[in-house]
CSV table of N, CA and C in Angstrom, one decimal:
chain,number,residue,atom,x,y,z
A,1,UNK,N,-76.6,15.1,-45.7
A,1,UNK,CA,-76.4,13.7,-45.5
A,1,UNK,C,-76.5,13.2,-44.0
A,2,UNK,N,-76.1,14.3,-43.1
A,2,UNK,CA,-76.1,13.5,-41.6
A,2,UNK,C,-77.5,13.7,-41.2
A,3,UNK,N,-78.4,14.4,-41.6
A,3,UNK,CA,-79.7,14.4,-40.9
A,3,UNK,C,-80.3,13.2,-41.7
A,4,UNK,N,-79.8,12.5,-42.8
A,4,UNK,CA,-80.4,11.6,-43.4
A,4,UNK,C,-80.2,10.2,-42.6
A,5,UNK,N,-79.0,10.3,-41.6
A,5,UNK,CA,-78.2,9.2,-41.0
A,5,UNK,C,-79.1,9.3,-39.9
A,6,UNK,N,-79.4,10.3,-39.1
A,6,UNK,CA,-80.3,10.6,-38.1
A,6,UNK,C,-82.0,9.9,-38.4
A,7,UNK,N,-82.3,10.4,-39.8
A,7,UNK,CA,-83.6,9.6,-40.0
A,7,UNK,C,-83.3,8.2,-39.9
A,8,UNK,N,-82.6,7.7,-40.5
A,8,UNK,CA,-82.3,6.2,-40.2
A,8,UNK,C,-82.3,5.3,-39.0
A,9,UNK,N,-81.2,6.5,-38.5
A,9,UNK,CA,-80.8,6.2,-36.9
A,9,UNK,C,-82.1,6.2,-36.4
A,10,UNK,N,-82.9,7.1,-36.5
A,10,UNK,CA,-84.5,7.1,-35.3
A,10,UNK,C,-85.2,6.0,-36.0
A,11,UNK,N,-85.3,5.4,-36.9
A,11,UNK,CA,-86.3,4.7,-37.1
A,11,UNK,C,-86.0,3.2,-37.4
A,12,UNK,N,-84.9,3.1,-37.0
A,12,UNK,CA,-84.2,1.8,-36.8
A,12,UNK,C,-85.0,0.6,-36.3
A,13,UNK,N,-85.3,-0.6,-36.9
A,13,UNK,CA,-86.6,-1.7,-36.7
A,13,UNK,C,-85.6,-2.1,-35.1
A,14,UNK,N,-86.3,-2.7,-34.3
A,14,UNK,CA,-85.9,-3.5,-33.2
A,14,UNK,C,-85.7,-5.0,-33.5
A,15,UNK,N,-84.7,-5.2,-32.2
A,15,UNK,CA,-84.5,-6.3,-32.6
A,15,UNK,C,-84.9,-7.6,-32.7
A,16,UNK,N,-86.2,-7.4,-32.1
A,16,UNK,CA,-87.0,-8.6,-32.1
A,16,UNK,C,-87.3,-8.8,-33.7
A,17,UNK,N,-87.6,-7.4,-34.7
A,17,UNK,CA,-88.0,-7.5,-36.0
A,17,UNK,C,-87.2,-8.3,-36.7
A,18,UNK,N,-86.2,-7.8,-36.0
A,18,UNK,CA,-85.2,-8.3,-37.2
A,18,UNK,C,-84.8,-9.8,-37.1
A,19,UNK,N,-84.5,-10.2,-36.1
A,19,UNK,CA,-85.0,-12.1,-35.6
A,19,UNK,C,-86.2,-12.9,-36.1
A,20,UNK,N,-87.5,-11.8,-36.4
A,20,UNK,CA,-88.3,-12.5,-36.9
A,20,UNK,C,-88.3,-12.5,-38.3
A,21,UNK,N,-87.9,-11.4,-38.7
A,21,UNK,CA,-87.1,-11.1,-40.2
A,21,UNK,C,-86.3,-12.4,-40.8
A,22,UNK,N,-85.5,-12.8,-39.8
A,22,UNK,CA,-84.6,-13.8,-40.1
A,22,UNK,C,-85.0,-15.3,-40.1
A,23,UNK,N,-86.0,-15.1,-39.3
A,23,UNK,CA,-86.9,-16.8,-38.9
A,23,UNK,C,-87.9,-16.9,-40.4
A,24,UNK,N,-88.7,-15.9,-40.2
A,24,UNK,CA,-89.8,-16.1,-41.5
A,24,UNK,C,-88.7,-16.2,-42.9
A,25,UNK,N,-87.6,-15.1,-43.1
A,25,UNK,CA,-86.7,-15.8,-44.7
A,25,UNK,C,-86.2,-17.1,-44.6
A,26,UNK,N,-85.5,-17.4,-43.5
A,26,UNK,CA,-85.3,-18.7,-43.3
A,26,UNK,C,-86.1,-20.2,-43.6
A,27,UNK,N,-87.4,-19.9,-43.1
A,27,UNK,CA,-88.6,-20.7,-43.4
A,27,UNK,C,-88.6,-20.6,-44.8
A,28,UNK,N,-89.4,-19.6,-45.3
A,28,UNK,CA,-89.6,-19.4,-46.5
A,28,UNK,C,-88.8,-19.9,-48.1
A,29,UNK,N,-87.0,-19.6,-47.5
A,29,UNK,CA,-86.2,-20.0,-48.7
A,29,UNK,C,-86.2,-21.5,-48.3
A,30,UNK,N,-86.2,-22.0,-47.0
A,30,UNK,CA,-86.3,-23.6,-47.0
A,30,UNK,C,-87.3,-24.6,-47.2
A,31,UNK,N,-88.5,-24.0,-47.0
A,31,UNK,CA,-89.6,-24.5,-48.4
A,31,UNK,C,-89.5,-24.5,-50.0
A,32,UNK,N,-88.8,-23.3,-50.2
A,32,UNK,CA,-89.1,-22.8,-51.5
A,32,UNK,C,-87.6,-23.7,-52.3
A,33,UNK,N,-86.3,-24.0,-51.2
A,33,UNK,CA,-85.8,-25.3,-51.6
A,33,UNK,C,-85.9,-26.6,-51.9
A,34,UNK,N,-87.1,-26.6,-51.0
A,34,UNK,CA,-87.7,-28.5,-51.2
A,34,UNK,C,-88.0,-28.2,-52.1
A,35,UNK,N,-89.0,-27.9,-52.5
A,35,UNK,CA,-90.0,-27.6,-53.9
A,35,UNK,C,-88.8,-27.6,-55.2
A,36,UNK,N,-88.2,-26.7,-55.2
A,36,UNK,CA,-87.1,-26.7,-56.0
A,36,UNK,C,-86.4,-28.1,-56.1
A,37,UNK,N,-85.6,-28.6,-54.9
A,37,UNK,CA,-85.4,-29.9,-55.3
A,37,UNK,C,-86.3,-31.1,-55.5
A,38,UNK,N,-87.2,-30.9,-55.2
A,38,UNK,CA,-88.4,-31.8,-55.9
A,38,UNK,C,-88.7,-31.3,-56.8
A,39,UNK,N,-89.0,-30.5,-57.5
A,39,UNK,CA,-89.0,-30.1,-59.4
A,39,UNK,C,-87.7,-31.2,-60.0
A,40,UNK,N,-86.5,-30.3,-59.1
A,40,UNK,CA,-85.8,-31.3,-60.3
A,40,UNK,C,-85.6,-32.6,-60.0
A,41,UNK,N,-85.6,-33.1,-59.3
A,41,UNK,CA,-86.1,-34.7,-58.8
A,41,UNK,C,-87.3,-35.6,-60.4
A,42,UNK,N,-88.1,-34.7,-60.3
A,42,UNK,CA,-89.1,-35.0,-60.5
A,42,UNK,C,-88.7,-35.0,-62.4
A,43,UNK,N,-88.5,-33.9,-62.8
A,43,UNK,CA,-87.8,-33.7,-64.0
A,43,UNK,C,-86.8,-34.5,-64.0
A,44,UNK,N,-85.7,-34.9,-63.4
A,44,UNK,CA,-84.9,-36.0,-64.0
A,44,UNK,C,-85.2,-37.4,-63.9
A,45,UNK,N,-86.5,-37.3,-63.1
A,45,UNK,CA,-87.0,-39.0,-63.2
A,45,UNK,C,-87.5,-38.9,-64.5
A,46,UNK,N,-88.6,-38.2,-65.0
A,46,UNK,CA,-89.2,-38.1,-66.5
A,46,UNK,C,-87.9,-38.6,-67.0
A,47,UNK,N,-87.1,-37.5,-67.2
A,47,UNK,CA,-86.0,-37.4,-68.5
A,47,UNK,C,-85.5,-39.1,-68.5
A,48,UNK,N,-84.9,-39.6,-67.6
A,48,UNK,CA,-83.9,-40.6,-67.2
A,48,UNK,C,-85.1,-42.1,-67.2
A,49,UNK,N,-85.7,-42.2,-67.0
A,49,UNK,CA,-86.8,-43.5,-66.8
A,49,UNK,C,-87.0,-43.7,-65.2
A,50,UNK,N,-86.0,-43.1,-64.5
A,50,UNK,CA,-86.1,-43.7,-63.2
A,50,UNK,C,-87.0,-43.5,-62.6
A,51,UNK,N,-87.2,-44.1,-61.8
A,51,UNK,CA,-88.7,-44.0,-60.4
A,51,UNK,C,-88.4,-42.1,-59.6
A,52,UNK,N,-89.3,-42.2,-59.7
A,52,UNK,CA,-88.8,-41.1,-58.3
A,52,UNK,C,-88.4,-41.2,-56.5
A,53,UNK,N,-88.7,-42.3,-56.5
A,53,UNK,CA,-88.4,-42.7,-55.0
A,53,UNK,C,-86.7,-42.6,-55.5
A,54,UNK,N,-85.9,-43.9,-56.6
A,54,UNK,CA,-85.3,-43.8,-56.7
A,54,UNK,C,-83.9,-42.7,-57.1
A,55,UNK,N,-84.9,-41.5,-57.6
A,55,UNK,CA,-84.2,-40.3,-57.6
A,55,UNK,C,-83.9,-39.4,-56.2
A,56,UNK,N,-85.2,-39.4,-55.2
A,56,UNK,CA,-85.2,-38.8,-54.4
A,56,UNK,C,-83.9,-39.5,-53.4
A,57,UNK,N,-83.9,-40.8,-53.4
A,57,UNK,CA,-82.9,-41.8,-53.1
A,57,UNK,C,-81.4,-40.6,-53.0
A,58,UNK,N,-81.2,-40.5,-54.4
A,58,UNK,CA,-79.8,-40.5,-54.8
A,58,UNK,C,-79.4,-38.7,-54.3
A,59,UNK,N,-80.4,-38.4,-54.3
A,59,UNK,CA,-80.5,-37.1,-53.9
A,59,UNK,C,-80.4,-37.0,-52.2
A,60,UNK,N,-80.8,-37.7,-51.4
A,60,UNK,CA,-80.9,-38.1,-50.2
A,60,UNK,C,-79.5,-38.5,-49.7
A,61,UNK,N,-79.0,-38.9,-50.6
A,61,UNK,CA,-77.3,-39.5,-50.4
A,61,UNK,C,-76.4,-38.7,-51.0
A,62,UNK,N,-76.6,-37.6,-51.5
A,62,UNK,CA,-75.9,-36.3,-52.0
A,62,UNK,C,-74.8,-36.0,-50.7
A,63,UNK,N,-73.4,-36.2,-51.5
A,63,UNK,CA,-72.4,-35.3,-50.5
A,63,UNK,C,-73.2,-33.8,-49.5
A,64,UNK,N,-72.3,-34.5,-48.5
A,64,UNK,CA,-73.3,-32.9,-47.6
A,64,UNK,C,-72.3,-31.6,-47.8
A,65,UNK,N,-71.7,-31.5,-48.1
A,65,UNK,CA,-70.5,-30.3,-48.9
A,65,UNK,C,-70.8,-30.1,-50.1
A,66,UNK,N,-71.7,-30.7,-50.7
A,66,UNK,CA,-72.0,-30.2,-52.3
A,66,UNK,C,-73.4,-29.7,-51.7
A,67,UNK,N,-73.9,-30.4,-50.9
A,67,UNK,CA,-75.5,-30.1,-50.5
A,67,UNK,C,-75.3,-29.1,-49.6
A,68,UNK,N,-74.6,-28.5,-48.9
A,68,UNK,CA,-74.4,-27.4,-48.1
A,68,UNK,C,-74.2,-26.2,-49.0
A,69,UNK,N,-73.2,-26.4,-50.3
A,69,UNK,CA,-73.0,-25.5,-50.8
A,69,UNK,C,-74.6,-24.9,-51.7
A,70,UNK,N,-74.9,-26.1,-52.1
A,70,UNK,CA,-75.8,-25.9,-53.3
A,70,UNK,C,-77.2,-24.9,-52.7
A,71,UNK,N,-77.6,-25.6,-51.1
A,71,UNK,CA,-78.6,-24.9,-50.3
A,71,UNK,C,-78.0,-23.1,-50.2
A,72,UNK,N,-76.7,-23.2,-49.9
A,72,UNK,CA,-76.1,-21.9,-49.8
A,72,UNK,C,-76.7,-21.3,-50.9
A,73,UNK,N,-75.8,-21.6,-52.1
A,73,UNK,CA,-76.1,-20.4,-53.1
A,73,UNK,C,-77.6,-20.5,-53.8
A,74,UNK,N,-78.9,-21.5,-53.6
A,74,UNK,CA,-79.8,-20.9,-54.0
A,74,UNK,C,-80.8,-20.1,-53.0
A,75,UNK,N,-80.6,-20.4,-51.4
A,75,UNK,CA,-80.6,-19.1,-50.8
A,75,UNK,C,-80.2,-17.5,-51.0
A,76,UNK,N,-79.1,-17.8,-51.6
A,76,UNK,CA,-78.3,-16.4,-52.1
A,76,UNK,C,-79.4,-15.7,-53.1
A,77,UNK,N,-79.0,-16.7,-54.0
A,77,UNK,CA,-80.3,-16.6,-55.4
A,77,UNK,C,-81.5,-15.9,-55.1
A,78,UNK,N,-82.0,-17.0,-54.2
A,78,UNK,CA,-83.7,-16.8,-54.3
A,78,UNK,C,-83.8,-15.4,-53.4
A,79,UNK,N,-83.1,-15.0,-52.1
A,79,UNK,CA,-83.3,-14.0,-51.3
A,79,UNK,C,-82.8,-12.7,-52.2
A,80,UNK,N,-81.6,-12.9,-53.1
A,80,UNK,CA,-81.0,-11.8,-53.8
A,80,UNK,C,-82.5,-11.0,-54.9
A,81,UNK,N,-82.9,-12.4,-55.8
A,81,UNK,CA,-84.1,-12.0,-56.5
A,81,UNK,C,-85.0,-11.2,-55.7
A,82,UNK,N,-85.9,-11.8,-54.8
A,82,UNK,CA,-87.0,-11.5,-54.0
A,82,UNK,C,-86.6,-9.8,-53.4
A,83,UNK,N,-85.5,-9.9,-52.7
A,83,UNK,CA,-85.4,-8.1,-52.3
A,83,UNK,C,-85.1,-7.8,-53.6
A,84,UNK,N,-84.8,-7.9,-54.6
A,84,UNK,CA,-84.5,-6.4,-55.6
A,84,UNK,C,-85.9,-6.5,-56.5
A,85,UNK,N,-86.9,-7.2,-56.3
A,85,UNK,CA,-88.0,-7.4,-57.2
A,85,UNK,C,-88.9,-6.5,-56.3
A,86,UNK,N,-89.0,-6.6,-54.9
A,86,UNK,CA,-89.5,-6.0,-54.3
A,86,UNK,C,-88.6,-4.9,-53.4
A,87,UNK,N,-87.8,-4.5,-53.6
A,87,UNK,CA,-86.7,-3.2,-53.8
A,87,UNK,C,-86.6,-3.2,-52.5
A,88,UNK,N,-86.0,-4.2,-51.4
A,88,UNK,CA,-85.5,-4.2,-50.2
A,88,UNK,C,-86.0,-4.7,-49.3
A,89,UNK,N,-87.0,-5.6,-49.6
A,89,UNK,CA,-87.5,-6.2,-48.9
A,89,UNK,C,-88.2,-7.8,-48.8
A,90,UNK,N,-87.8,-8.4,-48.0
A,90,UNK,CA,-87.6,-10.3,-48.1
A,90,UNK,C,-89.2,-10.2,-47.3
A,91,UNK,N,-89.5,-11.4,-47.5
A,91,UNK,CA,-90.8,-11.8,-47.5
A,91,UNK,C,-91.0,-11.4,-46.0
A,92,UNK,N,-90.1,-11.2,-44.8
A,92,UNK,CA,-89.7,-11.4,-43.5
A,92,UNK,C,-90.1,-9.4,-43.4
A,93,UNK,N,-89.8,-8.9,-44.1
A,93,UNK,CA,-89.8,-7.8,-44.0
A,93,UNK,C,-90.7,-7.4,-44.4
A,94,UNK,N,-91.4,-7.8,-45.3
A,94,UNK,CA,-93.2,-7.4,-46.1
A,94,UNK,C,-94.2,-7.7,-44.4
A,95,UNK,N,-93.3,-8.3,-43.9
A,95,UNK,CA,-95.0,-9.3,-42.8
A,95,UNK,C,-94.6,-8.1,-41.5
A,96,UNK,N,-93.3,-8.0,-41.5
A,96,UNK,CA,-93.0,-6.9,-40.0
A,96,UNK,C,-92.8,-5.7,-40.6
A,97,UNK,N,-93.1,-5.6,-41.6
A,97,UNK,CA,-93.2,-3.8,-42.1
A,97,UNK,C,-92.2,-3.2,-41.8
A,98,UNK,N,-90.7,-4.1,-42.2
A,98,UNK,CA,-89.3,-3.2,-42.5
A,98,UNK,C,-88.8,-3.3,-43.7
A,99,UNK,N,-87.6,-2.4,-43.6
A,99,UNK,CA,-87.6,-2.2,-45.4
A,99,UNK,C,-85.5,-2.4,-45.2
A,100,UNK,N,-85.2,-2.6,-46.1
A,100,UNK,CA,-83.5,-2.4,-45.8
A,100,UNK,C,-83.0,-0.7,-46.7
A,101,UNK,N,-82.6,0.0,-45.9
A,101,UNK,CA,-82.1,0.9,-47.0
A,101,UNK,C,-80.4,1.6,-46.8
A,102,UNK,N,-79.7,2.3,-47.3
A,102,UNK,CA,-78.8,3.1,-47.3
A,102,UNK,C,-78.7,3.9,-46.4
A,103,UNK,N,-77.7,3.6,-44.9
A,103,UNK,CA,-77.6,5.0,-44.3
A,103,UNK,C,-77.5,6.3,-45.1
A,104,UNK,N,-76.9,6.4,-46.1
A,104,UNK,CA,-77.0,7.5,-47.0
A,104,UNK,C,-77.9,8.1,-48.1
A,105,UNK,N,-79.2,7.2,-47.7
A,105,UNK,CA,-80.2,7.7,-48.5
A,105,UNK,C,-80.1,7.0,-50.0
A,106,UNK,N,-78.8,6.6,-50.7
A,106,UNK,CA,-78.7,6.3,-51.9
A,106,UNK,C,-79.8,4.6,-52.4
A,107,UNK,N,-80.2,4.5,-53.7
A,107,UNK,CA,-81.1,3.1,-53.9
A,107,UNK,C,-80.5,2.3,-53.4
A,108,UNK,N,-81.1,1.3,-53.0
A,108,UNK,CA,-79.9,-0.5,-53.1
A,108,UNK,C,-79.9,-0.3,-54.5
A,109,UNK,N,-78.5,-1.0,-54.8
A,109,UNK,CA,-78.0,-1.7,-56.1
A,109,UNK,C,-78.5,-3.6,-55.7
A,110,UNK,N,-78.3,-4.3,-57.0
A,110,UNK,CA,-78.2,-5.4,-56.8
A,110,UNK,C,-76.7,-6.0,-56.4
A,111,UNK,N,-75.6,-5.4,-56.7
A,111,UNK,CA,-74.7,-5.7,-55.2
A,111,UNK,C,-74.7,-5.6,-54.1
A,112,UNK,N,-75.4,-4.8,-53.6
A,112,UNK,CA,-75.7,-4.7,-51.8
A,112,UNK,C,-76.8,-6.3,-52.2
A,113,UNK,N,-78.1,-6.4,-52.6
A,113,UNK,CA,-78.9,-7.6,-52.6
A,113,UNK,C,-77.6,-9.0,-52.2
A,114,UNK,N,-76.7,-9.0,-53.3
A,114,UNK,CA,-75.4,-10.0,-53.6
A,114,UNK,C,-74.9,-9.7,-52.0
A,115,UNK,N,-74.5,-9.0,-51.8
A,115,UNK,CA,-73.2,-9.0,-51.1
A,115,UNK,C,-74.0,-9.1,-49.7
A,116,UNK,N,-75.1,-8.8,-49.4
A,116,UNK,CA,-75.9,-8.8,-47.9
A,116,UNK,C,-76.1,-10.4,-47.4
A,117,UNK,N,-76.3,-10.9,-48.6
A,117,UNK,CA,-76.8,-12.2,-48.8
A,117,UNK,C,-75.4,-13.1,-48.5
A,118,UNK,N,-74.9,-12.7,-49.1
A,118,UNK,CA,-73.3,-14.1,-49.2
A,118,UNK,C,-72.9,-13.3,-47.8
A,119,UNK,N,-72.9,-12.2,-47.3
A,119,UNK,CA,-72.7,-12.5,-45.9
A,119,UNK,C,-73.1,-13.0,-45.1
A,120,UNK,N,-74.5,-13.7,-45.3
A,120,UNK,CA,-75.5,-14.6,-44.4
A,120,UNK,C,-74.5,-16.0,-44.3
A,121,UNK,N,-73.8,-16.2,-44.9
A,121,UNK,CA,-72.5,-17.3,-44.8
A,121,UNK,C,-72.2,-17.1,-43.5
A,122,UNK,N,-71.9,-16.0,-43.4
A,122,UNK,CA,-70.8,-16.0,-42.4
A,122,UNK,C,-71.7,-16.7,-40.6
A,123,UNK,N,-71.0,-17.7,-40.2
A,123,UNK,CA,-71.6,-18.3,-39.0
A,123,UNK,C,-72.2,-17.5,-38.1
A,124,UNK,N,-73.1,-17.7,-37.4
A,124,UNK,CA,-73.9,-17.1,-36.8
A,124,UNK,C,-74.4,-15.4,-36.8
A,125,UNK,N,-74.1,-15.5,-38.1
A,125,UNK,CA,-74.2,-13.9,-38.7
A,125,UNK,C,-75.8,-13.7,-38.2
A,126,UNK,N,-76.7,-14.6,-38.2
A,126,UNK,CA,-78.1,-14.7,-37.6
A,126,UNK,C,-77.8,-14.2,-36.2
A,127,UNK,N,-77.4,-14.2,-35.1
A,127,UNK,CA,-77.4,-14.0,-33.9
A,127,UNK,C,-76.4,-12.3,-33.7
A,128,UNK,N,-75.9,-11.6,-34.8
A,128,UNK,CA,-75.1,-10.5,-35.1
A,128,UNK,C,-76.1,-9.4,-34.8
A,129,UNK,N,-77.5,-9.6,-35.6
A,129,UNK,CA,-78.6,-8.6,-35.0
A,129,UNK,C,-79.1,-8.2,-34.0
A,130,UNK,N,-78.9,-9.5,-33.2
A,130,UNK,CA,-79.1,-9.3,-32.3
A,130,UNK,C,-78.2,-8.0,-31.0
A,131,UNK,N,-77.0,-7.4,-32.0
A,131,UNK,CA,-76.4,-6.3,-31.5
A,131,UNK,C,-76.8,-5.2,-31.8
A,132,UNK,N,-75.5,-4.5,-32.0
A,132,UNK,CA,-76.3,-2.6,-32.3
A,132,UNK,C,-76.1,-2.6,-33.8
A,133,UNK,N,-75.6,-3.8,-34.8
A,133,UNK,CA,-76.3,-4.0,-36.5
A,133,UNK,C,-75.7,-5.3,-36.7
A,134,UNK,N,-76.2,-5.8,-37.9
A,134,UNK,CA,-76.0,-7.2,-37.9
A,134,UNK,C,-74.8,-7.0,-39.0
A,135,UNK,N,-74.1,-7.8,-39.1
A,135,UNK,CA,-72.9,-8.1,-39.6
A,135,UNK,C,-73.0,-7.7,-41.1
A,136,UNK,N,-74.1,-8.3,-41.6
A,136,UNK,CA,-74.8,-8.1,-43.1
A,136,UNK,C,-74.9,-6.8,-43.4
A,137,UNK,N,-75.2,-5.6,-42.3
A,137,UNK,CA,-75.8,-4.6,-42.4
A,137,UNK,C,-74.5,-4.0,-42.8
A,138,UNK,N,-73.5,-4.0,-41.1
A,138,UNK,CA,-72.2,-3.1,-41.4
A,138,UNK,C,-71.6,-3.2,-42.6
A,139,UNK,N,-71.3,-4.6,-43.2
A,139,UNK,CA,-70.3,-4.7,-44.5
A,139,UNK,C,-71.5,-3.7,-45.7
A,140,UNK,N,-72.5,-4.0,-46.0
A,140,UNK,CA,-73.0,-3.1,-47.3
A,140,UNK,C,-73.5,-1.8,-46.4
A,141,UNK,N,-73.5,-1.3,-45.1
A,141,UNK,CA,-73.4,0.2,-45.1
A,141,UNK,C,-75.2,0.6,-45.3
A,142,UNK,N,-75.9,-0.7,-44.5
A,142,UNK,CA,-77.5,-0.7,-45.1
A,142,UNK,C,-77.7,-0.7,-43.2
A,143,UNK,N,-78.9,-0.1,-43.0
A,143,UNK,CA,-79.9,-0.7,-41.8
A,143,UNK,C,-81.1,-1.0,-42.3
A,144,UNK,N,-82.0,-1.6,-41.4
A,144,UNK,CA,-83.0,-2.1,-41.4
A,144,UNK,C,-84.2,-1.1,-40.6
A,145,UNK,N,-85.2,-0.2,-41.3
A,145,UNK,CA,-85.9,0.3,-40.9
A,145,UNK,C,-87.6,-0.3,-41.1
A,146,UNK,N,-88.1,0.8,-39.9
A,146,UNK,CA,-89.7,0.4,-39.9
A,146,UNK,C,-90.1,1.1,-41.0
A,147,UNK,N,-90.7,1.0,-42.0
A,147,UNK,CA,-90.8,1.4,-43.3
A,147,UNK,C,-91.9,2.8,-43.3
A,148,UNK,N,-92.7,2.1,-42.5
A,148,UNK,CA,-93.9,3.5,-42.8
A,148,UNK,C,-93.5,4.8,-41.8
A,149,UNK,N,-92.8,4.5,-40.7
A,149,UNK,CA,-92.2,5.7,-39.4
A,149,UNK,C,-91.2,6.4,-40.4
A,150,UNK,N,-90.4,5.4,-41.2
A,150,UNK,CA,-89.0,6.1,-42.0
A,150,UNK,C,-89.3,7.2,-43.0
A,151,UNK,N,-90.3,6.7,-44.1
A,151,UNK,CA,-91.2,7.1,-44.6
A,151,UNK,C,-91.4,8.4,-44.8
A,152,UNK,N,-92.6,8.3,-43.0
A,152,UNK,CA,-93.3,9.5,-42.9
A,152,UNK,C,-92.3,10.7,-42.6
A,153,UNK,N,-91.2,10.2,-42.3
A,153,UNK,CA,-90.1,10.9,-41.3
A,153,UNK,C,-89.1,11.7,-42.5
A,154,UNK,N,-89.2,10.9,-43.8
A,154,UNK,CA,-88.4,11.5,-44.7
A,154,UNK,C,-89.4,12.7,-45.6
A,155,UNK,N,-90.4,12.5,-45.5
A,155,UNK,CA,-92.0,13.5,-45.7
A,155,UNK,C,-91.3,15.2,-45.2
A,156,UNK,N,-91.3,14.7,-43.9
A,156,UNK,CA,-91.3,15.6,-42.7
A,156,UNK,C,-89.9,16.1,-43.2
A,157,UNK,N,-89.0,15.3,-43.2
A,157,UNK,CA,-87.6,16.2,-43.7
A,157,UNK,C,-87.9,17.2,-44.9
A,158,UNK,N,-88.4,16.7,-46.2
A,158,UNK,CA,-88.7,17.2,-47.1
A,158,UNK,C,-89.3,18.4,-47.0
A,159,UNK,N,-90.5,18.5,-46.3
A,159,UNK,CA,-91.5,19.6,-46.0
A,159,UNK,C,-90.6,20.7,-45.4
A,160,UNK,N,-89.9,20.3,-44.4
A,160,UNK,CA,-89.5,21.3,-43.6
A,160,UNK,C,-87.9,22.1,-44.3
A,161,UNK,N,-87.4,21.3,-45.1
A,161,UNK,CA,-86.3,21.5,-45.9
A,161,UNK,C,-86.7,22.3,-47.0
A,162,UNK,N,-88.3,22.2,-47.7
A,162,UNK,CA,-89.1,23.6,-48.5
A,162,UNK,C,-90.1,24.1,-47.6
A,163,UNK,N,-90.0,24.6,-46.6
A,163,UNK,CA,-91.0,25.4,-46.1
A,163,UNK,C,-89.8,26.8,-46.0
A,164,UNK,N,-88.8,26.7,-45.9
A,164,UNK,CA,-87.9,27.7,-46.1
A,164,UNK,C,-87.9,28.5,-47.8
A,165,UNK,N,-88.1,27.8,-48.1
A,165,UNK,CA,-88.5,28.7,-50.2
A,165,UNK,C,-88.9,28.7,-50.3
């Protein structure tokens, strides 16, 4: 297990990746919210008779505590889906070729997805990477590696772990 912590440890993304990691999901889930609240905008004007200016209206005037919350948890949502469909990796991380995985070698579960995520709550949890791990990282016990260095690196453990038998 500790040479597995070692593989990790050496191949650890920098932290510029991981800032850009954080800027491209950020973009990404805040598009993919408009769109979302314009679907249902759009869908409850059908349903209801109303205009859609006048839906977008009432939406526009949405408590910013219900609207804070609601942005919250379908970021949760959509980023929780997106990494376990693509097994640890947010759209941020497909473009910089990092991956998130288990200091311990073990799969992500969809709790780690859950729980990485609702730590993005926590205030300036975004500016956390910018240390020696981001906040999200320490509580689920995950780093952020360069995927194809990690990879090749776990190859090389393998090989050399049966070149003995």
């Amino acid at each position: 297990m500790a040479q597995l912590l070692k593989i990790v440890h050496e191949n650890k993304a920098e932290k510029i990746l991981r800032f850009l990691n954080y800027i491209i999901d950020f973009a990404f889930c805040y598009f993919l919210i408009i769109i979302l609240y314009a679907l249902v905008a759009f869908a409850y004007a059908i349903i209801t008779g109303a205009s859609f200016e006048e839906v977008a209206t009432e939406l526009g005037n949405i408590n910013k505590y219900v609207d804070r919350f609601t942005t919250l948890a379908l970021y949760i949502l959509l980023m929780c889906l997106f990494e376990y469909l693509t097994k640890g990796r947010s759209l941020g991380k497909l473009i910089t070729g990092t991956i998130a995985v288990k200091t311990d070698g073990t799969p992500l579960t969809i709790r780690y997805y859950f729980l990485s995520n609702l730590s993005r709550a926590i205030p300036f949890d975004f500016l956390s990477c910018l240390g020696q791990n981001g906040w999200h990282d320490t509580a689920t016990d995950t780093r952020v590696v360069k995927k194809k260095a990690y990879e090749e690196s776990k190859i090389q453990k393998t090989d050399l772990d049966n070149l003995g038998q």
